[in-house]
Short mmCIF file of C-alpha atoms and ligand atoms in Angstrom, two decimals:
data_model
loop_
_atom_site.label_atom_id
_atom_site.label_comp_id
_atom_site.label_asym_id
_atom_site.label_seq_id
_atom_site.Cartn_x
_atom_site.Cartn_y
_atom_site.Cartn_z
CA MET A 200 107.39 74.21 129.10
CA SER A 201 109.27 71.06 130.08
CA GLY A 202 108.10 69.40 126.88
CA LEU A 203 109.84 72.01 124.77
CA ASP A 204 112.99 71.79 126.82
CA ASP A 205 113.22 68.10 126.01
CA ILE A 206 113.81 68.89 122.36
CA HIS A 207 117.51 69.44 121.96
CA VAL A 208 118.27 72.12 119.45
CA SER A 209 121.60 73.83 119.28
CA VAL A 210 122.12 76.61 116.82
CA THR A 211 125.66 76.63 115.52
CA ASP A 212 127.25 79.94 114.71
CA ILE A 213 127.63 80.67 111.02
CA ASP A 214 131.11 81.73 111.91
CA GLU A 215 132.24 78.62 113.68
CA SER A 216 135.61 79.79 114.93
CA ASP A 217 135.26 80.50 118.62
CA GLY A 218 135.74 83.87 120.15
CA ARG A 219 135.21 85.82 116.94
CA LEU A 220 132.30 88.15 116.33
CA ARG A 221 129.21 86.80 114.67
CA GLU A 222 128.90 87.87 111.05
CA ASN A 223 125.83 90.09 111.55
CA VAL A 224 127.24 91.74 114.65
CA HIS A 225 130.49 92.36 112.84
CA ALA A 226 128.65 94.05 109.96
CA ILE A 227 126.56 96.25 112.28
CA LEU A 228 129.62 97.32 114.27
CA HIS A 229 131.28 98.31 111.01
CA GLU A 230 128.29 100.45 110.14
CA ILE A 231 128.38 102.02 113.61
CA GLU A 232 132.07 102.77 113.14
CA THR A 233 131.29 104.76 109.98
CA LEU A 234 128.40 106.58 111.68
CA LEU A 235 130.47 107.43 114.78
CA ASP A 236 133.21 108.83 112.60
CA ALA A 237 130.65 111.01 110.79
CA LEU A 238 129.29 112.23 114.13
CA LEU A 239 132.74 113.35 115.20
CA GLN A 240 133.75 114.87 111.87
CA THR A 241 130.53 116.60 110.79
CA GLY A 242 128.16 116.34 113.74
CA GLU A 243 125.75 114.29 111.63
CA THR A 244 123.51 112.08 113.74
CA SER A 245 121.97 108.79 112.57
CA ALA A 246 119.95 105.80 113.65
CA ILE A 247 119.58 102.12 112.81
CA ASP A 248 116.16 100.47 113.08
CA ILE A 249 116.90 97.18 114.83
CA ARG A 250 113.64 95.72 113.52
CA SER A 251 114.85 96.11 109.95
CA LEU A 252 117.83 93.80 110.50
CA PRO A 253 117.63 90.06 109.74
CA LEU A 254 119.13 89.03 113.06
CA LEU A 255 120.07 85.48 113.89
CA PRO A 256 118.90 84.00 117.16
CA GLY A 257 121.53 85.18 119.60
CA ASP A 258 122.69 88.13 117.47
CA TYR A 259 120.63 90.58 119.47
CA ASP A 260 122.27 89.68 122.76
CA ALA A 261 125.67 89.48 121.14
CA LEU A 262 125.22 92.98 119.69
CA ALA A 263 124.10 94.38 123.03
CA SER A 264 127.05 92.89 124.84
CA ALA A 265 129.50 94.00 122.14
CA LEU A 266 128.31 97.59 122.59
CA GLY A 267 128.37 97.31 126.38
CA THR A 268 126.69 99.50 128.98
CA GLY A 269 127.53 103.15 129.54
CA GLU A 270 126.90 105.65 132.27
CA ILE A 271 123.45 106.99 131.51
CA SER A 272 120.03 105.43 131.40
CA ALA A 273 116.71 107.27 131.28
CA GLU A 274 113.08 106.30 131.07
CA PHE A 275 109.89 108.19 130.38
CA ASP A 276 106.25 107.31 129.85
CA GLY A 277 104.02 109.99 128.40
CA GLY A 278 100.95 107.77 128.30
CA SER A 279 101.70 105.39 125.44
CA GLY A 280 104.01 102.94 127.18
CA PRO A 281 107.57 103.46 128.42
CA THR A 282 110.61 104.42 126.40
CA VAL A 283 113.99 103.34 127.73
CA VAL A 284 117.10 105.20 126.57
CA VAL A 285 120.45 103.72 127.51
CA GLU A 286 123.90 104.96 126.66
CA THR A 287 125.96 101.99 125.51
CA GLY A 288 129.53 101.45 126.59
CA THR A 289 130.48 102.90 123.22
CA SER A 290 130.26 106.63 123.77
CA GLY A 291 128.01 108.33 121.24
CA VAL A 292 126.00 105.15 120.69
CA TRP A 293 122.60 104.89 122.39
CA TRP A 294 120.11 102.06 122.57
CA VAL A 295 116.51 103.35 122.44
CA THR A 296 113.62 100.97 123.13
CA HIS A 297 110.02 102.13 122.70
CA TYR A 298 107.36 99.97 124.36
CA ASN A 299 103.64 100.11 123.64
CA ASP A 300 101.07 100.40 126.42
CA GLU A 301 101.03 96.63 126.76
CA ASN A 302 104.76 96.60 127.46
CA GLU A 303 105.68 94.94 124.18
CA ILE A 304 108.55 96.39 122.18
CA ALA A 305 107.01 98.62 119.51
CA ALA A 306 110.24 99.86 117.96
CA GLU A 307 113.90 99.78 118.77
CA PHE A 308 116.77 101.89 117.48
CA ILE A 309 120.50 102.23 117.85
CA GLU A 310 121.13 105.99 117.73
CA VAL A 311 124.48 107.52 116.97
CA THR A 312 124.32 110.96 118.54
CA ARG A 313 125.57 113.02 121.48
CA ILE A 314 122.14 112.82 123.06
CA PRO A 315 118.96 111.31 121.59
CA GLU A 316 116.50 114.03 120.59
CA ILE A 317 113.72 112.27 122.46
CA LEU A 318 115.44 113.15 125.76
CA MET A 319 115.54 116.86 125.01
CA SER A 320 112.75 119.16 126.11
CA GLN A 321 110.64 120.04 123.07
CA ASP A 322 109.66 123.60 122.14
CA ASP A 323 105.92 122.84 122.09
CA ASP A 324 106.10 121.41 125.60
CA ILE A 325 108.27 124.30 126.84
CA GLN A 326 105.74 126.76 125.43
CA ASP A 327 102.86 124.99 127.21
CA SER A 328 104.78 125.04 130.48
CA LEU A 329 105.69 128.69 130.08
CA LYS A 330 102.05 129.53 129.50
CA GLY A 331 101.01 127.57 132.58
CA LEU A 332 103.67 129.17 134.70
CA ARG A 333 102.67 132.69 133.59
CA GLU A 334 99.00 132.00 134.35
CA ARG A 335 99.91 130.80 137.79
CA LEU A 336 101.98 133.85 138.53
CA GLN A 337 99.19 136.06 137.19
CA ASN A 338 96.65 134.38 139.49
CA GLU A 339 98.86 134.81 142.49
CA ARG A 340 99.36 138.48 141.77
CA SER A 341 95.59 139.10 141.58
CA HIS A 342 95.03 137.51 144.98
CA MET B 144 80.41 113.02 113.24
CA LYS B 145 83.16 114.98 114.94
CA LYS B 146 84.69 117.82 113.02
CA GLN B 147 87.93 117.08 111.24
CA VAL B 148 90.75 117.79 113.67
CA THR B 149 94.30 116.87 112.77
CA LEU B 150 96.07 114.07 114.54
CA GLY B 151 98.54 116.54 116.07
CA GLU B 152 95.72 118.67 117.54
CA GLN B 153 93.89 115.64 118.76
CA LEU B 154 96.89 114.26 120.65
CA ARG B 155 97.66 117.68 122.16
CA GLN B 156 94.06 118.00 123.34
CA ARG B 157 94.50 114.68 125.09
CA GLY B 158 97.55 116.02 126.87
CA ILE B 159 100.08 113.99 124.88
CA SER B 160 103.45 115.77 125.00
CA ARG B 161 105.51 116.57 121.94
CA ARG B 162 108.10 114.10 123.20
CA THR B 163 105.57 111.28 123.26
CA PHE B 164 104.33 112.37 119.84
CA LEU B 165 107.91 111.98 118.56
CA LYS B 166 108.03 108.54 120.08
CA LEU B 167 104.81 107.57 118.27
CA CYS B 168 106.33 108.89 115.04
CA ALA B 169 109.46 106.78 115.55
CA VAL B 170 107.23 103.73 116.07
CA ALA B 171 105.16 104.58 112.98
CA THR B 172 108.28 105.05 110.85
CA SER B 173 109.56 101.64 111.88
CA ALA B 174 106.12 100.11 111.25
CA MET B 175 106.11 101.57 107.73
CA ALA B 176 109.56 100.03 107.16
CA LEU B 177 110.94 103.49 106.37
CA PRO B 178 114.49 104.45 107.36
CA PRO B 179 114.85 106.29 110.71
CA ALA B 180 116.07 109.39 108.85
CA MET B 181 112.43 109.80 107.76
CA ILE B 182 111.16 110.31 111.32
CA PRO B 183 111.08 114.15 111.05
CA ARG B 184 109.12 113.94 107.78
CA VAL B 185 106.72 111.43 109.28
CA ALA B 186 106.28 113.76 112.28
CA ALA B 187 105.54 116.74 110.04
CA ALA B 188 103.00 114.71 108.03
CA LEU B 189 101.30 113.07 111.02
CA ASP B 190 100.96 116.45 112.71
CA LYS B 191 98.66 117.53 109.89
CA ALA B 192 97.06 114.17 109.13
CA VAL B 193 93.29 113.80 109.42
CA ARG B 194 91.83 110.47 110.52
CA PRO B 195 90.56 108.74 107.41
CA SER B 196 87.28 106.86 107.45
CA VAL B 197 87.79 103.15 106.93
CA ILE B 198 85.21 100.57 105.92
CA TRP B 199 86.27 96.95 106.29
CA LEU B 200 84.36 94.20 104.45
CA SER B 201 84.93 90.50 105.11
CA PHE B 202 83.93 88.04 102.43
CA GLN B 203 84.91 84.40 101.84
CA GLU B 204 87.55 84.18 104.55
CA CYS B 205 88.51 82.56 107.85
CA THR B 206 88.86 85.73 109.98
CA GLY B 207 92.56 84.97 110.31
CA CYS B 208 93.38 88.35 108.80
CA THR B 209 91.33 90.16 111.44
CA GLU B 210 92.86 87.95 114.12
CA SER B 211 96.26 89.00 112.86
CA LEU B 212 95.32 92.69 112.82
CA THR B 213 94.19 92.56 116.44
CA ARG B 214 97.65 91.33 117.39
CA SER B 215 99.50 94.26 115.93
CA HIS B 216 101.79 95.69 118.56
CA ALA B 217 103.20 98.66 116.69
CA PRO B 218 100.88 100.45 116.54
CA THR B 219 98.34 98.44 118.50
CA LEU B 220 94.90 98.13 116.95
CA GLU B 221 93.47 100.12 119.85
CA SER B 222 95.77 103.07 119.31
CA LEU B 223 95.16 102.84 115.57
CA ILE B 224 91.39 103.01 115.98
CA PHE B 225 91.29 105.55 118.78
CA ASP B 226 94.00 107.84 117.48
CA SER B 227 94.53 107.36 113.83
CA ILE B 228 91.72 105.93 111.77
CA SER B 229 87.98 105.96 112.07
CA LEU B 230 86.96 102.34 111.59
CA ASP B 231 83.34 102.93 110.63
CA TYR B 232 82.36 99.41 109.69
CA HIS B 233 83.96 96.07 110.50
CA HIS B 234 81.41 93.38 111.15
CA THR B 235 83.62 91.34 113.48
CA LEU B 236 85.00 94.18 115.58
CA GLN B 237 82.00 96.51 115.81
CA ALA B 238 79.42 96.37 118.56
CA ALA B 239 76.42 96.81 116.28
CA SER B 240 74.86 93.75 114.68
CA GLY B 241 72.01 92.84 112.36
CA THR B 242 70.18 95.67 110.66
CA ALA B 243 71.99 98.26 112.79
CA ALA B 244 75.30 97.02 111.40
CA GLU B 245 74.03 97.21 107.83
CA ALA B 246 72.75 100.71 108.51
CA ALA B 247 76.18 101.72 109.88
CA ARG B 248 77.81 100.65 106.65
CA ASP B 249 75.28 102.46 104.47
CA LYS B 250 75.73 105.59 106.55
CA ALA B 251 79.54 105.48 106.38
CA ILE B 252 79.42 105.00 102.62
CA LYS B 253 77.04 107.96 102.29
CA ASP B 254 78.81 110.29 104.74
CA PHE B 255 82.31 109.74 103.40
CA TYR B 256 81.52 109.00 99.76
CA GLY B 257 84.63 109.45 97.63
CA LYS B 258 86.86 109.74 100.71
CA TYR B 259 86.95 106.48 102.62
CA LEU B 260 89.48 103.70 102.42
CA LEU B 261 87.91 100.32 101.72
CA ILE B 262 89.60 97.28 103.22
CA VAL B 263 88.57 93.83 102.06
CA ASP B 264 89.56 90.46 103.40
CA GLY B 265 88.45 87.23 101.77
CA SER B 266 87.90 86.29 98.16
CA ILE B 267 84.60 86.77 96.37
CA PRO B 268 82.71 83.75 95.05
CA THR B 269 81.29 84.44 91.59
CA LYS B 270 79.89 81.05 90.56
CA ASP B 271 76.08 80.81 90.28
CA ASP B 272 75.77 84.58 90.60
CA GLY B 273 77.71 84.66 93.83
CA VAL B 274 75.19 82.78 96.00
CA TYR B 275 77.93 80.99 97.96
CA SER B 276 78.57 83.92 100.21
CA THR B 277 75.96 86.47 101.16
CA ILE B 278 75.59 88.97 104.00
CA ALA B 279 72.11 90.14 104.97
CA GLY B 280 70.85 88.50 101.80
CA ARG B 281 73.20 90.38 99.50
CA THR B 282 75.99 88.73 97.57
CA ASN B 283 79.62 89.66 98.19
CA ILE B 284 79.91 90.77 94.55
CA ASP B 285 77.11 93.25 95.03
CA MET B 286 78.40 94.57 98.34
CA LEU B 287 81.98 94.94 97.08
CA LYS B 288 80.91 96.84 93.98
CA GLU B 289 78.73 99.23 95.96
CA ALA B 290 81.41 99.94 98.58
CA ALA B 291 84.24 100.21 96.04
CA ASP B 292 82.32 102.88 94.10
CA GLY B 293 82.78 105.48 96.83
CA ALA B 294 86.28 104.45 97.95
CA VAL B 295 89.49 106.36 97.23
CA ALA B 296 91.40 103.11 97.17
CA VAL B 297 90.94 99.48 98.12
CA VAL B 298 93.29 97.56 100.39
CA ALA B 299 93.02 93.82 99.77
CA VAL B 300 94.16 92.31 103.06
CA GLY B 301 95.31 88.70 102.94
CA THR B 302 96.08 86.31 100.14
CA CYS B 303 92.37 85.52 99.55
CA ALA B 304 91.49 89.13 98.77
CA SER B 305 94.79 89.72 96.96
CA PHE B 306 95.07 86.58 94.84
CA GLY B 307 92.08 84.34 95.64
CA GLY B 308 93.89 82.34 98.32
CA ILE B 309 92.52 79.09 99.65
CA PRO B 310 88.97 79.40 98.25
CA TYR B 311 90.56 79.96 94.83
CA ALA B 312 92.64 76.80 95.15
CA ASN B 313 92.02 73.93 92.80
CA PRO B 314 89.21 73.07 92.03
CA ASN B 315 87.78 76.39 93.25
CA PRO B 316 84.20 75.15 93.79
CA THR B 317 82.72 78.60 94.41
CA GLY B 318 84.37 80.37 91.49
CA ALA B 319 86.28 82.57 93.95
CA VAL B 320 88.16 85.58 92.59
CA PRO B 321 90.41 88.23 94.15
CA VAL B 322 89.27 91.84 94.57
CA SER B 323 91.24 92.92 91.50
CA GLU B 324 88.98 90.80 89.25
CA LEU B 325 85.92 92.80 90.22
CA VAL B 326 87.25 96.26 91.01
CA THR B 327 89.08 97.63 88.02
CA ASP B 328 88.74 101.39 88.35
CA LYS B 329 90.30 102.05 91.76
CA PRO B 330 93.85 101.77 93.04
CA ILE B 331 94.27 98.42 94.82
CA ILE B 332 96.93 97.66 97.42
CA ASN B 333 97.46 93.93 97.89
CA VAL B 334 98.63 93.12 101.42
CA SER B 335 99.06 89.39 100.93
CA GLY B 336 99.93 86.71 103.43
CA CYS B 337 97.90 83.97 105.07
CA PRO B 338 97.49 85.93 107.24
CA PRO B 339 99.54 89.06 106.58
CA ILE B 340 102.05 90.08 109.28
CA PRO B 341 100.11 92.25 111.77
CA VAL B 342 102.49 95.20 111.58
CA VAL B 343 102.43 95.03 107.79
CA ILE B 344 98.64 95.60 107.84
CA THR B 345 98.93 98.50 110.27
CA GLY B 346 102.08 99.75 108.51
CA VAL B 347 100.19 100.10 105.22
CA LEU B 348 97.33 101.89 106.99
CA ALA B 349 99.85 104.13 108.74
CA HIS B 350 101.43 104.98 105.40
CA TYR B 351 98.10 106.05 103.96
CA LEU B 352 97.27 108.03 107.08
CA THR B 353 100.67 109.74 107.12
CA PHE B 354 101.17 110.61 103.49
CA GLY B 355 97.58 110.49 102.22
CA GLU B 356 98.63 108.37 99.29
CA ILE B 357 99.20 104.74 98.54
CA PRO B 358 102.74 103.36 98.86
CA ALA B 359 104.94 102.21 95.96
CA LEU B 360 103.79 98.77 94.76
CA ASP B 361 105.39 95.77 93.07
CA SER B 362 104.05 94.04 89.95
CA PHE B 363 101.52 92.13 92.07
CA GLY B 364 100.25 95.35 93.65
CA ARG B 365 102.03 94.72 96.97
CA PRO B 366 103.78 97.52 98.93
CA LEU B 367 107.47 97.40 98.04
CA ALA B 368 108.53 98.43 101.52
CA PHE B 369 107.35 95.06 102.83
CA PHE B 370 107.32 92.82 99.76
CA GLY B 371 110.33 94.20 97.89
CA GLU B 372 112.67 91.44 98.97
CA SER B 373 112.29 87.70 99.13
CA ILE B 374 112.41 85.75 102.38
CA HIS B 375 115.54 84.09 100.97
CA ASP B 376 117.20 87.52 100.46
CA ARG B 377 116.88 88.33 104.14
CA CYS B 378 116.95 84.86 105.67
CA TYR B 379 119.44 84.36 108.47
CA ARG B 380 119.97 80.76 107.26
CA ARG B 381 121.17 82.07 103.92
CA PRO B 382 124.89 81.52 104.65
CA PHE B 383 124.11 77.80 105.03
CA TYR B 384 122.32 77.81 101.68
CA ASP B 385 125.36 79.44 100.11
CA GLN B 386 127.62 76.83 101.74
CA GLY B 387 125.38 73.99 100.54
CA LYS B 388 124.50 72.90 104.07
CA PHE B 389 120.92 71.57 104.00
CA ALA B 390 118.69 69.84 106.51
CA LYS B 391 117.39 66.67 104.83
CA SER B 392 114.75 65.76 107.40
CA PHE B 393 113.20 67.50 110.37
CA ASP B 394 115.23 65.59 112.91
CA ASP B 395 118.63 65.16 111.34
CA GLU B 396 121.90 66.76 112.35
CA GLY B 397 121.42 69.55 109.80
CA ALA B 398 117.99 70.47 111.22
CA ARG B 399 119.41 70.55 114.73
CA SER B 400 122.26 72.75 113.60
CA GLY B 401 119.90 75.25 112.02
CA TRP B 402 120.94 74.63 108.41
CA CYS B 403 119.03 75.77 105.34
CA LEU B 404 115.53 74.27 104.86
CA PHE B 405 115.52 74.40 101.06
CA GLU B 406 115.44 70.63 100.61
CA LEU B 407 112.55 70.37 103.07
CA GLY B 408 110.48 72.45 100.68
CA CYS B 409 111.32 76.02 101.70
CA LYS B 410 109.57 78.50 99.37
CA GLY B 411 111.67 81.39 100.69
CA PRO B 412 113.47 81.90 97.38
CA THR B 413 110.22 82.62 95.50
CA THR B 414 108.30 84.33 98.30
CA HIS B 415 108.20 88.05 98.91
CA ASN B 416 107.30 89.14 102.42
CA ALA B 417 108.79 90.76 105.50
CA CYS B 418 108.77 87.73 107.86
CA ALA B 419 112.57 87.52 108.04
CA THR B 420 112.88 91.05 109.44
CA LYS B 421 109.52 92.07 110.95
CA LYS B 422 108.93 88.55 112.25
CA TRP B 423 105.81 87.42 114.16
CA ASN B 424 104.34 87.66 117.65
CA GLY B 425 105.87 91.02 118.38
CA GLY B 426 109.13 90.24 116.62
CA VAL B 427 109.82 86.98 118.47
CA SER B 428 110.39 84.61 115.58
CA PHE B 429 109.18 83.47 112.16
CA PRO B 430 108.55 80.03 110.65
CA ILE B 431 112.09 79.43 109.38
CA GLU B 432 113.52 80.51 112.74
CA SER B 433 111.19 77.95 114.35
CA GLY B 434 112.56 75.24 112.08
CA HIS B 435 109.81 75.05 109.45
CA PRO B 436 110.29 75.90 105.80
CA CYS B 437 108.46 78.90 104.37
CA ILE B 438 105.23 77.78 102.66
CA GLY B 439 105.04 80.83 100.42
CA CYS B 440 101.67 82.07 101.72
CA SER B 441 102.02 85.60 100.35
CA GLU B 442 102.43 84.48 96.74
CA PRO B 443 99.63 83.84 94.22
CA ASN B 444 98.46 80.22 94.11
CA PHE B 445 100.61 79.15 97.02
CA TRP B 446 98.10 76.49 97.96
CA ASP B 447 98.48 74.77 94.60
CA GLY B 448 102.26 75.02 94.70
CA GLY B 449 102.88 71.30 94.58
CA GLY B 450 103.26 70.54 98.27
CA PHE B 451 104.76 72.42 101.16
CA TYR B 452 107.50 69.84 101.67
CA LYS B 453 108.53 69.49 98.06
CA ALA B 454 111.75 71.30 97.24
CA LEU B 455 111.50 74.02 94.63
CA SER B 456 112.76 72.29 91.57
CA THR B 457 115.23 74.82 90.32
CA THR B 458 116.33 78.35 90.59
CA THR B 459 115.74 81.24 92.86
CA ARG B 460 114.41 83.55 90.14
CA PRO B 461 111.39 85.50 91.32
CA LEU B 462 108.04 84.14 90.20
CA ALA B 463 107.10 87.35 88.45
CA ASN B 464 109.83 86.88 85.86
CA TRP B 465 109.35 83.18 85.47
CA THR B 466 108.84 81.98 81.96
CA GLY B 467 109.39 78.27 82.59
CA ALA B 468 106.88 75.92 81.12
CA ALA B 469 106.14 73.34 83.78
CA VAL B 470 102.51 72.72 82.92
CA VAL B 471 99.68 72.79 85.41
CA THR B 472 98.39 69.28 85.64
CA GLY B 473 95.37 68.22 87.64
CA ALA B 474 91.76 68.68 86.88
CA ALA B 475 89.70 71.75 87.10
CA VAL B 476 90.93 74.95 85.66
CA GLY B 477 87.65 76.54 86.68
CA ALA B 478 85.93 79.58 85.31
CA ALA B 479 87.83 81.87 87.62
CA ALA B 480 91.14 80.30 86.78
CA GLY B 481 90.29 80.86 83.15
CA VAL B 482 89.86 84.57 83.75
CA ALA B 483 93.02 84.69 85.77
CA ALA B 484 95.00 82.99 83.08
CA LYS B 485 95.03 86.28 81.23
CA ARG B 486 96.85 87.85 84.03
CA LYS B 487 100.37 87.85 85.31
CA ARG B 488 99.47 85.55 88.14
CA SER B 489 99.13 82.65 85.78
CA ALA B 490 102.88 82.81 85.40
CA ALA B 491 103.18 82.11 89.07
CA LYS B 492 100.98 79.10 88.71
CA ARG B 493 103.11 77.70 85.95
CA ALA B 494 106.13 78.00 88.13
CA HIS B 495 104.67 75.51 90.55
CA HIS B 496 103.96 71.83 90.18
CA THR B 497 100.66 70.44 91.28
CA VAL B 498 100.53 67.27 93.24
CA THR B 499 97.76 64.82 94.03
CA ALA B 500 96.65 63.96 97.54
CA ASP B 501 97.99 60.46 96.98
CA GLU B 502 101.45 61.67 96.17
CA LEU B 503 101.39 63.90 99.23
CA LYS B 504 100.45 61.00 101.42
CA LYS B 505 103.19 58.86 99.97
CA LYS B 506 105.63 61.67 100.59
CA GLU B 507 104.53 62.00 104.17
CA GLU B 508 104.84 58.28 104.77
CA ALA B 509 108.26 58.12 103.18
S1 LIG C 649 115.88 78.31 101.19
FE1 LIG C 649 114.61 78.98 102.91
S2 LIG C 649 115.75 78.40 104.79
FE2 LIG C 649 117.20 78.30 103.06
S3 LIG C 649 118.17 80.32 103.03
FE3 LIG C 649 116.45 80.43 101.60
S4 LIG C 649 114.73 81.22 102.78
FE4 LIG C 649 116.29 80.52 104.27
#
């Protein structure tokens, strides 16, 4: 990779004044502000598909650092690649990254919610477990 | 043939939890370029979806479209084939070859007649009765017509199948035509691009699988979800365009500062595609982000557009509405081009200038 490193490219910020938020990040934070307000007022949850945003090189990292890191992170892998759910430093805002089974990012969302639905136990799965548990108890009784 | 189980049942049988199913639905929704609020609807639809049979025919093409498809990461081709569609014939990807391969196609056409989705990549040569491209001794024209007869819809993957592409370029020695010239009685979805973005190919297939119908299309038959906006509309260099900051050569200060590539020939303003948001190689980058102007590969006649490094002469009006009269110079307006002239695409051609190889060379040397 040394060849590539020899080519000096510096991307200047569209917003050249130092210390201020990048334009895209600013716009997304505004949207999040509206969504957070709605969550508090009406309980309405929402999500932003990060892959649908025309992000500038560097915007992604800037957005992540603007939102910060919160207290909770969780990971699961049900056989189709891991999903990583992280609470950002902005309470009520979660960063959800779905990987495929080759560990590439398949989809990525910012969710505005008290807890992302994907972390909750799902009725279908609870039913299956209940059935399994009952069968086990049944078997033990007949022994 | 297995009996028709729904996708939901199939995943449950394989021990996939509801939670993971919801994850797959979130990925599919993003791949279809639908808003996240649609995830519950996508989940409800995918639960009941039945794997459609898919027949894929490759004609006058470079296999770039298939290469692109195999690099889809969301969903991956593997998960698409194993979970979601039944790819019953694809001569590059299937194990069978020779007469067995031909028999597989005949069988799929017979078994799923009236129900399968036909995917085509490559243009179809029509000159001299189509002798310039044959498979197992049969012309592409013949094979396309037979397979299209029993299809519910045809997906033309790539610019060659959608608009003729490179084989169709001046002087079009094989009389190449796009699918829409030969198939006139079936819905056609044009997924253009040279090649198309991998997740756009799988996204269109996912849409059909999920909703059982073809997506909303633009005037060139392309899915609006991916081709509804121009590259220029969504380009992150757009603020520089608006400020009049242009790179004038590939190594000047402007280029190094990431300014707009319009004057280096960027076709972003007249090109509709999802590169600026979906990007390439798993979302890493796209040509403009890598410092190269857009060459307009998802538009009709992009190859004859007057040179990749020649600045668009005027305006950012979309090609479809163009009524300008810059005349097509240069020699052969072949038989196929004659047919096409009747169609909307000819407007796109008029919007471009043609250029000779000499001029190009001069330009490069300059
Ligand atoms: S002309 Fe090209 S580089 Fe410039 S803003 Fe438009 S799409 Fe981006």
